[in-house]
């Protein structure tokens, strides 16, 4: 069964975050017609679809960094099946719960760092809107294909091509950073978070896509464990609560859907040829999604007061 997802028509509750800085000299950017400009004369044109490229060439590790167009298109088709919706809803719930005080119409500043085509940010805006919370939102991704796809689906957020390694955002400008299946850069998250701000992190759990991985690999790698979280601690973040394990089923009913799942994950490039051939020969597959949801508070952000 296809589960409906929120679309842009449902989302009058998001406005674009405007606290942008120049990726070349970190000066504030101001809007001048169809461009963002800094005092030093750097100018970044806003595309017809509404997004802006704030990724300077010296920050690019390749000509076309991040997810390819094919990965973005495959992910959009997979999201439309609805299997990832419980994960997006759980993330949204944790963000909405983290808003301590009644906002009385005030907005909640949110950055989706590594936003892909904007699925999680749109779902968050939908859930927040139901609680009367307006998001002042930016979605940022290093992939121009992903950001274009996001901008095409909603004009209500600031959609930015950029890198988590040097966020083109002012210090202390957001309440929450969400990072779903992404590449967190904790020092930068601490810099852009307001005092008491939070990071809501969604990462693949040990059983994520296990049925697919068993087909692809003769030997499964052990789970990454908690090791990746030491970077968060080193940047002064503390875990706010225990990890929440999320499980959801995804039914793939055709060879094309299995191919889409392979395309949107790193497995297409990592798996051995025999494993890929086994997966591509299937005409249906039931997989389980397993994600770990964590909320962090930045001690550094708190010290800014
Ligand atoms: C697995 S995808 C997740 C996308 C989205 N959060 C989702 O779950 O649908 C990882 C994303 O991180 C992006 N990415 C990779 N390196 C990045 C970086 N340094 N800064 C920002 N985004 C990055 C990729 O282009 C890709 O869209």
Tab-separated table of C-alpha atoms and ligand atoms in Angstrom:
chain	number	residue	atom	x	y	z
A	1	UNK	CA	0.000	0.000	0.000
A	2	UNK	CA	1.302	3.458	-0.803
A	3	UNK	CA	1.441	5.754	2.205
A	4	UNK	CA	0.774	9.384	1.340
A	5	UNK	CA	3.539	11.830	2.198
A	6	UNK	CA	3.177	15.507	2.787
A	7	UNK	CA	3.604	17.630	-0.273
A	8	UNK	CA	4.284	21.311	-0.694
A	9	UNK	CA	0.565	22.107	-0.747
A	10	UNK	CA	0.436	21.018	2.922
A	11	UNK	CA	3.267	23.221	4.058
A	12	UNK	CA	2.475	26.864	4.650
A	13	UNK	CA	4.379	26.484	7.951
A	14	UNK	CA	7.948	26.864	6.690
A	15	UNK	CA	9.759	30.081	5.794
A	16	UNK	CA	13.288	30.340	4.398
A	17	UNK	CA	16.128	30.918	6.857
A	18	UNK	CA	17.896	34.118	5.829
A	19	UNK	CA	20.935	34.115	8.166
A	20	UNK	CA	23.288	33.228	5.318
A	21	UNK	CA	26.991	34.048	5.095
A	22	UNK	CA	29.335	34.282	2.162
A	23	UNK	CA	31.159	30.972	1.633
A	24	UNK	CA	34.268	32.908	0.483
A	25	UNK	CA	34.778	35.387	3.336
A	26	UNK	CA	32.053	34.619	5.913
A	27	UNK	CA	30.518	38.114	5.609
A	28	UNK	CA	26.715	38.263	6.021
A	29	UNK	CA	24.800	37.850	2.778
A	30	UNK	CA	21.971	40.205	1.941
A	31	UNK	CA	19.333	39.729	-0.711
A	32	UNK	CA	19.676	41.948	-3.775
A	33	UNK	CA	17.012	41.069	-6.325
A	34	UNK	CA	17.662	37.545	-7.558
A	35	UNK	CA	21.069	37.289	-5.831
A	36	UNK	CA	22.641	37.021	-2.397
A	37	UNK	CA	25.578	39.477	-1.978
A	38	UNK	CA	28.240	40.278	0.617
A	39	UNK	CA	29.962	43.618	1.271
A	40	UNK	CA	33.075	42.404	-0.523
A	41	UNK	CA	31.146	42.084	-3.765
A	42	UNK	CA	30.703	38.314	-3.897
A	43	UNK	CA	27.404	37.548	-5.560
A	44	UNK	CA	25.458	34.259	-5.664
A	45	UNK	CA	22.538	34.041	-8.043
A	46	UNK	CA	19.275	32.433	-7.003
A	47	UNK	CA	18.265	29.769	-9.492
A	48	UNK	CA	14.912	29.824	-11.250
A	49	UNK	CA	13.750	27.008	-8.949
A	50	UNK	CA	14.662	29.089	-5.872
A	51	UNK	CA	17.836	27.414	-4.574
A	52	UNK	CA	21.301	28.964	-4.373
A	53	UNK	CA	24.750	27.481	-4.811
A	54	UNK	CA	27.009	28.461	-1.875
A	55	UNK	CA	29.645	25.799	-2.501
A	56	UNK	CA	32.878	27.430	-3.657
A	57	UNK	CA	34.949	25.435	-6.091
A	58	UNK	CA	37.791	25.070	-3.568
A	59	UNK	CA	35.406	23.170	-1.272
A	60	UNK	CA	34.562	20.631	-3.965
A	61	UNK	CA	36.309	17.283	-3.712
A	62	UNK	CA	35.112	16.386	-7.208
A	63	UNK	CA	33.440	18.078	-10.162
A	64	UNK	CA	30.026	16.811	-9.120
A	65	UNK	CA	30.183	16.085	-5.360
A	66	UNK	CA	27.589	14.215	-3.326
A	67	UNK	CA	24.727	12.106	-4.549
A	68	UNK	CA	24.318	11.767	-8.304
A	69	UNK	CA	21.140	12.588	-10.187
A	70	UNK	CA	20.409	8.847	-10.503
A	71	UNK	CA	20.707	8.376	-6.715
A	72	UNK	CA	18.398	11.324	-6.043
A	73	UNK	CA	15.756	10.106	-8.497
A	74	UNK	CA	15.929	6.549	-7.103
A	75	UNK	CA	15.566	7.833	-3.528
A	76	UNK	CA	12.529	9.940	-4.466
A	77	UNK	CA	10.815	6.902	-6.010
A	78	UNK	CA	11.618	4.794	-2.926
A	79	UNK	CA	10.318	7.483	-0.542
A	80	UNK	CA	7.074	7.565	-2.524
A	81	UNK	CA	6.485	3.921	-1.459
A	82	UNK	CA	6.042	5.202	2.098
A	83	UNK	CA	8.350	2.747	3.886
A	84	UNK	CA	10.605	5.495	5.241
A	85	UNK	CA	7.676	7.548	6.573
A	86	UNK	CA	7.777	6.095	10.143
A	87	UNK	CA	11.437	7.126	10.398
A	88	UNK	CA	10.686	10.672	9.206
A	89	UNK	CA	7.697	10.906	11.563
A	90	UNK	CA	9.784	9.749	14.535
A	91	UNK	CA	12.483	12.299	13.759
A	92	UNK	CA	9.865	15.040	13.427
A	93	UNK	CA	8.259	13.998	16.726
A	94	UNK	CA	11.606	14.259	18.544
A	95	UNK	CA	12.212	17.733	17.117
A	96	UNK	CA	8.721	18.934	18.034
A	97	UNK	CA	9.093	17.437	21.551
A	98	UNK	CA	12.394	19.254	21.971
A	99	UNK	CA	10.645	22.630	21.734
A	100	UNK	CA	10.456	23.364	25.477
A	101	UNK	CA	8.384	26.525	25.642
A	102	UNK	CA	5.150	27.473	23.902
A	103	UNK	CA	6.305	29.432	20.919
A	104	UNK	CA	3.282	31.705	20.531
A	105	UNK	CA	3.825	32.122	16.831
A	106	UNK	CA	7.623	32.361	17.089
A	107	UNK	CA	9.489	30.272	14.588
A	108	UNK	CA	11.865	27.391	15.130
A	109	UNK	CA	15.141	27.726	13.244
A	110	UNK	CA	16.040	24.415	11.611
A	111	UNK	CA	18.897	23.288	9.410
A	112	UNK	CA	18.655	19.958	7.601
A	113	UNK	CA	22.354	19.195	7.088
A	114	UNK	CA	22.687	16.814	4.133
A	115	UNK	CA	19.014	17.254	3.251
A	116	UNK	CA	18.991	15.188	0.061
A	117	UNK	CA	15.783	15.967	-1.790
A	118	UNK	CA	14.228	17.411	1.368
A	119	UNK	CA	12.041	14.507	2.483
A	120	UNK	CA	12.807	14.784	6.217
A	121	UNK	CA	12.541	18.574	6.313
A	122	UNK	CA	9.170	18.541	4.530
A	123	UNK	CA	7.870	15.882	6.934
A	124	UNK	CA	9.160	17.932	9.876
A	125	UNK	CA	7.419	21.072	8.592
A	126	UNK	CA	4.211	19.079	8.244
A	127	UNK	CA	4.417	17.705	11.816
A	128	UNK	CA	5.477	21.055	13.304
A	129	UNK	CA	2.639	22.810	11.497
A	130	UNK	CA	0.139	20.503	13.184
A	131	UNK	CA	1.494	21.783	16.531
A	132	UNK	CA	1.314	25.411	15.419
A	133	UNK	CA	5.085	25.677	15.024
A	134	UNK	CA	6.484	27.617	12.086
A	135	UNK	CA	9.880	26.510	10.823
A	136	UNK	CA	12.460	29.012	9.660
A	137	UNK	CA	14.261	26.443	7.619
A	138	UNK	CA	17.289	25.713	5.496
A	139	UNK	CA	18.059	22.470	3.710
A	140	UNK	CA	21.673	22.095	2.652
A	141	UNK	CA	23.359	19.409	0.607
A	142	UNK	CA	26.622	19.140	-1.289
A	143	UNK	CA	24.757	17.550	-4.222
A	144	UNK	CA	23.337	20.101	-6.665
A	145	UNK	CA	20.995	17.394	-7.977
A	146	UNK	CA	19.541	16.781	-4.516
A	147	UNK	CA	19.049	20.495	-3.800
A	148	UNK	CA	17.399	21.074	-7.164
A	149	UNK	CA	14.981	18.204	-6.453
A	150	UNK	CA	14.219	19.709	-3.033
A	151	UNK	CA	13.633	23.200	-4.448
A	152	UNK	CA	11.282	21.785	-7.073
A	153	UNK	CA	9.100	20.309	-4.321
A	154	UNK	CA	8.912	23.296	-1.991
A	155	UNK	CA	9.847	26.964	-2.174
A	156	UNK	CA	9.232	27.483	1.534
A	157	UNK	CA	12.756	26.709	2.793
A	158	UNK	CA	16.177	28.091	1.882
A	159	UNK	CA	17.613	25.307	-0.286
A	160	UNK	CA	21.389	25.588	-0.372
A	161	UNK	CA	24.128	23.746	-2.227
A	162	UNK	CA	26.907	23.745	0.342
A	163	UNK	CA	28.972	21.595	2.647
A	164	UNK	CA	28.550	20.608	6.277
A	165	UNK	CA	32.314	21.193	6.584
A	166	UNK	CA	31.821	24.982	6.267
A	167	UNK	CA	28.160	25.838	6.653
A	168	UNK	CA	27.217	29.119	4.917
A	169	UNK	CA	25.162	30.144	7.972
A	170	UNK	CA	25.722	32.742	10.690
A	171	UNK	CA	26.794	31.705	14.194
A	172	UNK	CA	23.947	30.947	16.651
A	173	UNK	CA	21.189	31.070	14.053
A	174	UNK	CA	19.263	27.780	14.400
A	175	UNK	CA	17.518	25.963	17.235
A	176	UNK	CA	17.844	22.480	15.745
A	177	UNK	CA	20.107	20.742	13.253
A	178	UNK	CA	18.674	17.556	11.794
A	179	UNK	CA	21.007	15.112	10.097
A	180	UNK	CA	19.445	12.002	8.554
A	181	UNK	CA	21.733	9.311	7.111
A	182	UNK	CA	24.227	12.147	6.554
A	183	UNK	CA	27.734	13.258	7.385
A	184	UNK	CA	27.704	15.262	10.624
A	185	UNK	CA	30.388	17.895	11.163
A	186	UNK	CA	29.963	18.539	14.851
A	187	UNK	CA	32.120	21.669	15.184
A	188	UNK	CA	30.074	23.389	12.519
A	189	UNK	CA	26.791	22.214	14.030
A	190	UNK	CA	27.897	23.715	17.385
A	191	UNK	CA	28.801	27.007	15.696
A	192	UNK	CA	25.447	27.530	13.979
A	193	UNK	CA	23.304	26.347	16.912
A	194	UNK	CA	21.799	28.873	19.305
A	195	UNK	CA	22.553	28.384	23.013
A	196	UNK	CA	20.785	25.228	24.153
A	197	UNK	CA	20.272	24.117	20.564
A	198	UNK	CA	20.044	20.470	19.608
A	199	UNK	CA	21.178	18.035	16.956
A	200	UNK	CA	18.684	15.317	16.052
A	201	UNK	CA	20.607	12.533	14.366
A	202	UNK	CA	19.153	9.609	12.423
A	203	UNK	CA	21.604	6.902	11.424
A	204	UNK	CA	21.455	3.389	10.021
A	205	UNK	CA	21.248	0.711	12.718
A	206	UNK	CA	22.933	-2.698	12.694
A	207	UNK	CA	19.937	-4.429	11.077
A	208	UNK	CA	19.306	-1.792	8.418
A	209	UNK	CA	18.605	-3.488	5.061
A	210	UNK	CA	19.960	-6.734	6.506
A	211	UNK	CA	18.028	-8.952	4.056
A	212	UNK	CA	19.559	-7.059	1.137
A	213	UNK	CA	23.059	-7.081	2.617
A	214	UNK	CA	22.845	-10.859	3.132
A	215	UNK	CA	22.192	-11.227	-0.591
A	216	UNK	CA	24.949	-8.797	-1.582
A	217	UNK	CA	27.824	-9.856	0.674
A	218	UNK	CA	29.336	-13.212	1.592
A	219	UNK	CA	30.524	-11.724	4.880
A	220	UNK	CA	28.736	-8.927	6.718
A	221	UNK	CA	30.814	-6.198	8.335
A	222	UNK	CA	30.262	-5.743	12.088
A	223	UNK	CA	28.127	-2.766	13.094
A	224	UNK	CA	29.946	0.528	13.579
A	225	UNK	CA	28.811	0.684	17.207
A	226	UNK	CA	29.191	3.873	19.199
A	227	UNK	CA	32.584	4.776	17.716
A	228	UNK	CA	31.243	7.457	15.381
A	229	UNK	CA	29.732	9.313	18.330
A	230	UNK	CA	33.058	10.147	19.936
A	231	UNK	CA	33.358	12.978	17.380
A	232	UNK	CA	30.166	14.466	18.848
A	233	UNK	CA	31.585	14.297	22.362
A	234	UNK	CA	34.891	15.767	21.217
A	235	UNK	CA	32.969	18.751	19.851
A	236	UNK	CA	31.297	19.257	23.234
A	237	UNK	CA	27.962	17.561	22.562
A	238	UNK	CA	26.228	15.436	25.142
A	239	UNK	CA	23.632	12.809	24.385
A	240	UNK	CA	20.288	13.952	25.746
A	241	UNK	CA	18.630	10.565	26.103
A	242	UNK	CA	19.030	6.915	25.198
A	243	UNK	CA	19.147	5.903	21.584
A	244	UNK	CA	15.717	5.160	20.113
A	245	UNK	CA	15.653	2.180	17.750
A	246	UNK	CA	13.216	2.559	14.857
A	247	UNK	CA	12.080	-0.322	12.649
A	248	UNK	CA	9.921	-0.212	9.545
A	249	UNK	CA	9.178	-2.648	6.744
A	250	UNK	CA	9.783	-1.893	3.098
A	251	UNK	CA	8.152	-4.134	0.468
A	252	UNK	CA	9.810	-4.004	-2.902
A	253	UNK	CA	7.445	-5.439	-5.489
A	254	UNK	CA	9.513	-5.233	-8.667
A	255	UNK	CA	12.996	-5.525	-10.015
A	256	UNK	CA	12.978	-1.747	-10.653
A	257	UNK	CA	12.270	-1.012	-6.986
A	258	UNK	CA	15.110	-3.314	-5.903
A	259	UNK	CA	17.375	-1.519	-8.369
A	260	UNK	CA	16.267	1.844	-6.901
A	261	UNK	CA	17.176	0.698	-3.390
A	262	UNK	CA	20.596	-0.411	-4.612
A	263	UNK	CA	21.109	2.856	-6.468
A	264	UNK	CA	20.264	5.091	-3.504
A	265	UNK	CA	22.688	3.278	-1.163
A	266	UNK	CA	26.475	2.875	-1.349
A	267	UNK	CA	25.958	-0.869	-1.916
A	268	UNK	CA	25.793	-0.463	-5.697
A	269	UNK	CA	29.464	0.593	-5.620
A	270	UNK	CA	30.630	-1.524	-2.676
A	271	UNK	CA	29.090	-4.933	-3.346
A	272	UNK	CA	30.853	-7.697	-5.246
A	273	UNK	CA	29.642	-8.347	-8.778
A	274	UNK	CA	28.125	-11.776	-7.919
A	275	UNK	CA	26.172	-10.265	-5.030
A	276	UNK	CA	24.797	-7.479	-7.189
A	277	UNK	CA	23.777	-9.988	-9.856
A	278	UNK	CA	21.906	-12.032	-7.214
A	279	UNK	CA	20.014	-8.927	-6.013
A	280	UNK	CA	19.271	-7.652	-9.503
A	281	UNK	CA	17.791	-11.010	-10.498
A	282	UNK	CA	15.079	-10.731	-7.819
A	283	UNK	CA	11.578	-9.552	-8.674
A	284	UNK	CA	10.478	-8.873	-5.085
A	285	UNK	CA	12.103	-8.372	-1.714
A	286	UNK	CA	10.993	-7.586	1.842
A	287	UNK	CA	13.536	-5.523	3.762
A	288	UNK	CA	13.562	-4.033	7.201
A	289	UNK	CA	14.715	-0.492	7.821
A	290	UNK	CA	16.485	-0.019	11.147
A	291	UNK	CA	17.526	3.443	12.231
A	292	UNK	CA	18.932	4.862	15.435
A	293	UNK	CA	17.618	8.223	16.586
A	294	UNK	CA	19.668	10.337	18.991
A	295	UNK	CA	19.336	13.854	20.353
A	296	UNK	CA	22.413	15.844	21.365
A	297	UNK	CA	22.808	19.159	23.144
A	298	UNK	CA	25.830	21.296	22.508
A	299	UNK	CA	27.675	22.310	25.660
A	300	UNK	CA	29.607	24.750	23.490
A	301	UNK	CA	26.348	26.314	22.364
A	302	UNK	CA	25.222	26.590	26.003
A	303	UNK	CA	28.522	28.280	26.934
A	304	UNK	CA	27.830	30.998	24.377
A	305	UNK	CA	25.353	32.609	26.761
B	1	LIG	C1	22.371	9.027	2.380
B	1	LIG	S1	22.040	10.617	1.733
B	1	LIG	C2	20.822	11.213	2.860
B	1	LIG	C3	20.007	12.325	2.306
B	1	LIG	C4	18.792	12.720	3.162
B	1	LIG	N1	19.161	13.179	4.466
B	1	LIG	C5	17.859	11.555	3.250
B	1	LIG	O1	17.974	10.757	4.182
B	1	LIG	O2	17.021	11.434	2.356
B	1	LIG	C6	23.482	11.534	2.212
B	1	LIG	C7	23.468	12.942	1.684
B	1	LIG	O3	24.601	13.658	2.170
B	1	LIG	C8	25.067	14.488	1.137
B	1	LIG	N2	26.449	14.878	1.479
B	1	LIG	C9	27.589	14.192	1.340
B	1	LIG	N3	28.631	14.890	1.818
B	1	LIG	C10	28.132	16.069	2.278
B	1	LIG	C11	28.710	17.224	2.887
B	1	LIG	N4	30.023	17.311	3.134
B	1	LIG	N5	27.907	18.255	3.216
B	1	LIG	C12	26.578	18.197	2.976
B	1	LIG	N6	25.972	17.122	2.401
B	1	LIG	C13	26.733	16.070	2.061
B	1	LIG	C14	24.888	13.664	-0.120
B	1	LIG	O4	24.892	14.426	-1.304
B	1	LIG	C15	23.544	13.007	0.165
B	1	LIG	O5	22.469	13.776	-0.338
